[in-house]
């Protein structure tokens, strides 16, 4: 399933088809986030197979110039996951991209996994040792506990780049 996402996300970023734009590359995803996701939710053998297939599929793609990393606190992650687990969440698409706790997991375990994923993404974006070779040149980190403020700050950052 995740390899299908790699293929779909890769397609718009294929270098051979890219028209150079002086404003840079803007996407609403980072292709190299997918190995970080696989590292958090796949067993070791599946992670290694995914990493091998990922590199084979990705090939030569355009790298975004800047990444906007939305960081959510542990407390807010727990609150959003708890919301997804409540019956009222079925009538709303709010936080629909956050997983509900799976069978055998509680809110704290799911929040901890998402917190580790945030940390792993930040290391792949920034850390000299863990930095991905397709990492953007710059990273803007935005606190995202307050969604309206985070959206306004991210919009302002993009507008400043244009």
mmCIF file of C-alpha atoms in Angstrom:
data_model
loop_
_atom_site.group_PDB
_atom_site.id
_atom_site.type_symbol
_atom_site.label_atom_id
_atom_site.label_comp_id
_atom_site.label_asym_id
_atom_site.label_seq_id
_atom_site.Cartn_x
_atom_site.Cartn_y
_atom_site.Cartn_z
ATOM 1 C CA UNK A 1 0.000 0.000 0.000
ATOM 2 C CA UNK A 2 2.741 2.472 0.963
ATOM 3 C CA UNK A 3 4.616 1.745 -2.285
ATOM 4 C CA UNK A 4 1.507 2.822 -4.229
ATOM 5 C CA UNK A 5 1.695 6.121 -2.368
ATOM 6 C CA UNK A 6 5.383 6.438 -3.307
ATOM 7 C CA UNK A 7 4.535 5.982 -6.993
ATOM 8 C CA UNK A 8 1.663 8.467 -6.852
ATOM 9 C CA UNK A 9 3.626 11.123 -4.921
ATOM 10 C CA UNK A 10 6.675 10.663 -7.163
ATOM 11 C CA UNK A 11 4.861 11.255 -10.445
ATOM 12 C CA UNK A 12 4.435 15.063 -10.233
ATOM 13 C CA UNK A 13 8.082 15.460 -9.147
ATOM 14 C CA UNK A 14 9.839 13.547 -11.936
ATOM 15 C CA UNK A 15 12.862 15.643 -12.933
ATOM 16 C CA UNK A 16 12.589 14.960 -16.669
ATOM 17 C CA UNK A 17 9.079 16.452 -16.774
ATOM 18 C CA UNK A 18 9.819 19.438 -14.541
ATOM 19 C CA UNK A 19 9.538 22.998 -15.775
ATOM 20 C CA UNK A 20 11.957 25.155 -13.815
ATOM 21 C CA UNK A 21 10.187 27.855 -11.834
ATOM 22 C CA UNK A 22 12.105 30.718 -10.198
ATOM 23 C CA UNK A 23 9.810 30.478 -7.165
ATOM 24 C CA UNK A 24 10.944 26.929 -6.435
ATOM 25 C CA UNK A 25 9.026 23.746 -5.859
ATOM 26 C CA UNK A 26 5.909 23.775 -3.696
ATOM 27 C CA UNK A 27 4.106 20.583 -2.719
ATOM 28 C CA UNK A 28 1.840 19.708 0.158
ATOM 29 C CA UNK A 29 3.878 16.604 0.968
ATOM 30 C CA UNK A 30 7.484 15.467 1.241
ATOM 31 C CA UNK A 31 8.208 12.235 -0.604
ATOM 32 C CA UNK A 32 10.965 11.264 1.829
ATOM 33 C CA UNK A 33 8.547 11.343 4.762
ATOM 34 C CA UNK A 34 7.319 7.916 3.654
ATOM 35 C CA UNK A 35 10.423 5.986 4.839
ATOM 36 C CA UNK A 36 10.015 7.645 8.239
ATOM 37 C CA UNK A 37 6.402 6.462 8.345
ATOM 38 C CA UNK A 38 7.436 2.942 7.337
ATOM 39 C CA UNK A 39 10.121 2.955 10.033
ATOM 40 C CA UNK A 40 7.505 3.708 12.686
ATOM 41 C CA UNK A 41 4.779 1.278 11.615
ATOM 42 C CA UNK A 42 6.496 -1.655 9.886
ATOM 43 C CA UNK A 43 8.478 -4.557 11.324
ATOM 44 C CA UNK A 44 12.233 -4.631 10.586
ATOM 45 C CA UNK A 45 12.062 -6.983 7.575
ATOM 46 C CA UNK A 46 9.227 -4.993 5.972
ATOM 47 C CA UNK A 47 11.126 -1.720 6.676
ATOM 48 C CA UNK A 48 14.226 -2.968 4.866
ATOM 49 C CA UNK A 49 12.201 -4.208 1.894
ATOM 50 C CA UNK A 50 10.342 -0.903 1.746
ATOM 51 C CA UNK A 51 13.580 1.134 1.897
ATOM 52 C CA UNK A 52 15.041 -0.871 -0.991
ATOM 53 C CA UNK A 53 11.896 -0.560 -3.122
ATOM 54 C CA UNK A 54 11.482 3.113 -2.201
ATOM 55 C CA UNK A 55 14.913 4.064 -3.554
ATOM 56 C CA UNK A 56 14.311 2.039 -6.717
ATOM 57 C CA UNK A 57 10.942 3.684 -7.371
ATOM 58 C CA UNK A 58 11.831 7.273 -6.451
ATOM 59 C CA UNK A 59 14.665 7.768 -8.920
ATOM 60 C CA UNK A 60 15.439 11.336 -9.954
ATOM 61 C CA UNK A 61 12.881 13.754 -8.526
ATOM 62 C CA UNK A 62 12.765 17.477 -7.889
ATOM 63 C CA UNK A 63 13.478 18.345 -4.264
ATOM 64 C CA UNK A 64 11.467 21.084 -2.577
ATOM 65 C CA UNK A 65 13.496 24.133 -1.564
ATOM 66 C CA UNK A 66 11.794 24.604 1.799
ATOM 67 C CA UNK A 67 9.777 22.349 4.090
ATOM 68 C CA UNK A 68 7.189 23.580 6.554
ATOM 69 C CA UNK A 69 7.138 21.190 9.487
ATOM 70 C CA UNK A 70 4.027 21.430 11.652
ATOM 71 C CA UNK A 71 4.866 20.278 15.187
ATOM 72 C CA UNK A 72 2.115 19.228 17.587
ATOM 73 C CA UNK A 73 2.748 18.807 21.319
ATOM 74 C CA UNK A 74 2.304 15.429 22.993
ATOM 75 C CA UNK A 75 -0.685 16.706 24.975
ATOM 76 C CA UNK A 76 -2.395 17.995 21.828
ATOM 77 C CA UNK A 77 -1.676 14.738 19.971
ATOM 78 C CA UNK A 78 -3.351 12.812 22.807
ATOM 79 C CA UNK A 79 -6.361 15.141 22.717
ATOM 80 C CA UNK A 80 -6.776 14.839 18.941
ATOM 81 C CA UNK A 81 -6.435 11.060 19.009
ATOM 82 C CA UNK A 82 -8.947 10.835 21.874
ATOM 83 C CA UNK A 83 -11.327 12.990 19.813
ATOM 84 C CA UNK A 84 -10.955 10.570 16.870
ATOM 85 C CA UNK A 85 -11.869 7.705 19.188
ATOM 86 C CA UNK A 86 -15.080 9.288 20.453
ATOM 87 C CA UNK A 87 -18.427 8.649 18.782
ATOM 88 C CA UNK A 88 -18.834 12.334 17.834
ATOM 89 C CA UNK A 89 -15.828 12.030 15.506
ATOM 90 C CA UNK A 90 -17.825 9.875 13.082
ATOM 91 C CA UNK A 91 -19.927 12.926 12.211
ATOM 92 C CA UNK A 92 -16.885 15.135 11.552
ATOM 93 C CA UNK A 93 -13.820 15.159 9.323
ATOM 94 C CA UNK A 94 -11.869 17.170 11.911
ATOM 95 C CA UNK A 95 -8.521 15.439 12.514
ATOM 96 C CA UNK A 96 -9.540 12.750 10.044
ATOM 97 C CA UNK A 97 -5.877 12.340 9.063
ATOM 98 C CA UNK A 98 -4.956 11.255 12.601
ATOM 99 C CA UNK A 99 -5.337 7.555 13.336
ATOM 100 C CA UNK A 100 -7.710 6.286 15.949
ATOM 101 C CA UNK A 101 -6.108 4.001 18.493
ATOM 102 C CA UNK A 102 -5.945 0.484 17.077
ATOM 103 C CA UNK A 103 -7.086 -2.597 18.959
ATOM 104 C CA UNK A 104 -4.766 -3.180 21.899
ATOM 105 C CA UNK A 105 -3.396 0.374 21.811
ATOM 106 C CA UNK A 106 -4.465 3.251 23.958
ATOM 107 C CA UNK A 107 -4.413 6.944 23.187
ATOM 108 C CA UNK A 108 -1.025 7.352 24.862
ATOM 109 C CA UNK A 109 0.613 4.646 22.722
ATOM 110 C CA UNK A 110 -0.762 6.089 19.491
ATOM 111 C CA UNK A 111 0.289 9.618 20.518
ATOM 112 C CA UNK A 112 3.767 8.375 21.420
ATOM 113 C CA UNK A 113 4.101 6.734 17.989
ATOM 114 C CA UNK A 114 3.067 9.980 16.258
ATOM 115 C CA UNK A 115 5.460 11.942 18.474
ATOM 116 C CA UNK A 116 8.312 9.613 17.463
ATOM 117 C CA UNK A 117 7.303 10.081 13.834
ATOM 118 C CA UNK A 118 7.475 13.877 14.194
ATOM 119 C CA UNK A 119 10.959 13.538 15.703
ATOM 120 C CA UNK A 120 12.092 11.140 12.964
ATOM 121 C CA UNK A 121 10.823 13.529 10.264
ATOM 122 C CA UNK A 122 12.640 16.438 11.850
ATOM 123 C CA UNK A 123 15.880 14.426 11.995
ATOM 124 C CA UNK A 124 15.494 13.466 8.302
ATOM 125 C CA UNK A 125 15.023 17.153 7.499
ATOM 126 C CA UNK A 126 17.689 18.712 9.752
ATOM 127 C CA UNK A 127 20.168 16.401 11.478
ATOM 128 C CA UNK A 128 23.541 16.126 9.704
ATOM 129 C CA UNK A 129 23.752 12.405 10.547
ATOM 130 C CA UNK A 130 20.157 11.410 9.711
ATOM 131 C CA UNK A 131 19.470 14.047 7.051
ATOM 132 C CA UNK A 132 17.939 12.645 3.889
ATOM 133 C CA UNK A 133 19.906 13.340 0.689
ATOM 134 C CA UNK A 134 16.707 14.744 -0.839
ATOM 135 C CA UNK A 135 16.054 17.067 2.108
ATOM 136 C CA UNK A 136 15.036 20.645 1.352
ATOM 137 C CA UNK A 137 17.603 23.402 1.826
ATOM 138 C CA UNK A 138 15.593 25.023 4.622
ATOM 139 C CA UNK A 139 13.016 23.959 7.204
ATOM 140 C CA UNK A 140 10.439 26.201 8.843
ATOM 141 C CA UNK A 141 9.088 24.664 12.027
ATOM 142 C CA UNK A 142 5.657 25.846 13.170
ATOM 143 C CA UNK A 143 3.887 24.974 16.409
ATOM 144 C CA UNK A 144 0.555 23.523 15.327
ATOM 145 C CA UNK A 145 -1.426 23.050 18.531
ATOM 146 C CA UNK A 146 -3.546 26.022 17.446
ATOM 147 C CA UNK A 147 -4.614 25.079 13.909
ATOM 148 C CA UNK A 148 -5.797 28.541 12.886
ATOM 149 C CA UNK A 149 -2.559 30.196 14.014
ATOM 150 C CA UNK A 150 -0.467 27.461 12.352
ATOM 151 C CA UNK A 151 -2.365 27.848 9.070
ATOM 152 C CA UNK A 152 -1.879 31.622 9.158
ATOM 153 C CA UNK A 153 1.836 31.264 9.915
ATOM 154 C CA UNK A 154 2.343 28.659 7.169
ATOM 155 C CA UNK A 155 0.455 30.810 4.661
ATOM 156 C CA UNK A 156 2.578 33.827 5.590
ATOM 157 C CA UNK A 157 5.756 31.764 5.173
ATOM 158 C CA UNK A 158 4.743 30.616 1.685
ATOM 159 C CA UNK A 159 3.667 34.117 0.654
ATOM 160 C CA UNK A 160 7.017 35.509 1.885
ATOM 161 C CA UNK A 161 8.841 33.024 -0.358
ATOM 162 C CA UNK A 162 6.863 34.064 -3.413
#
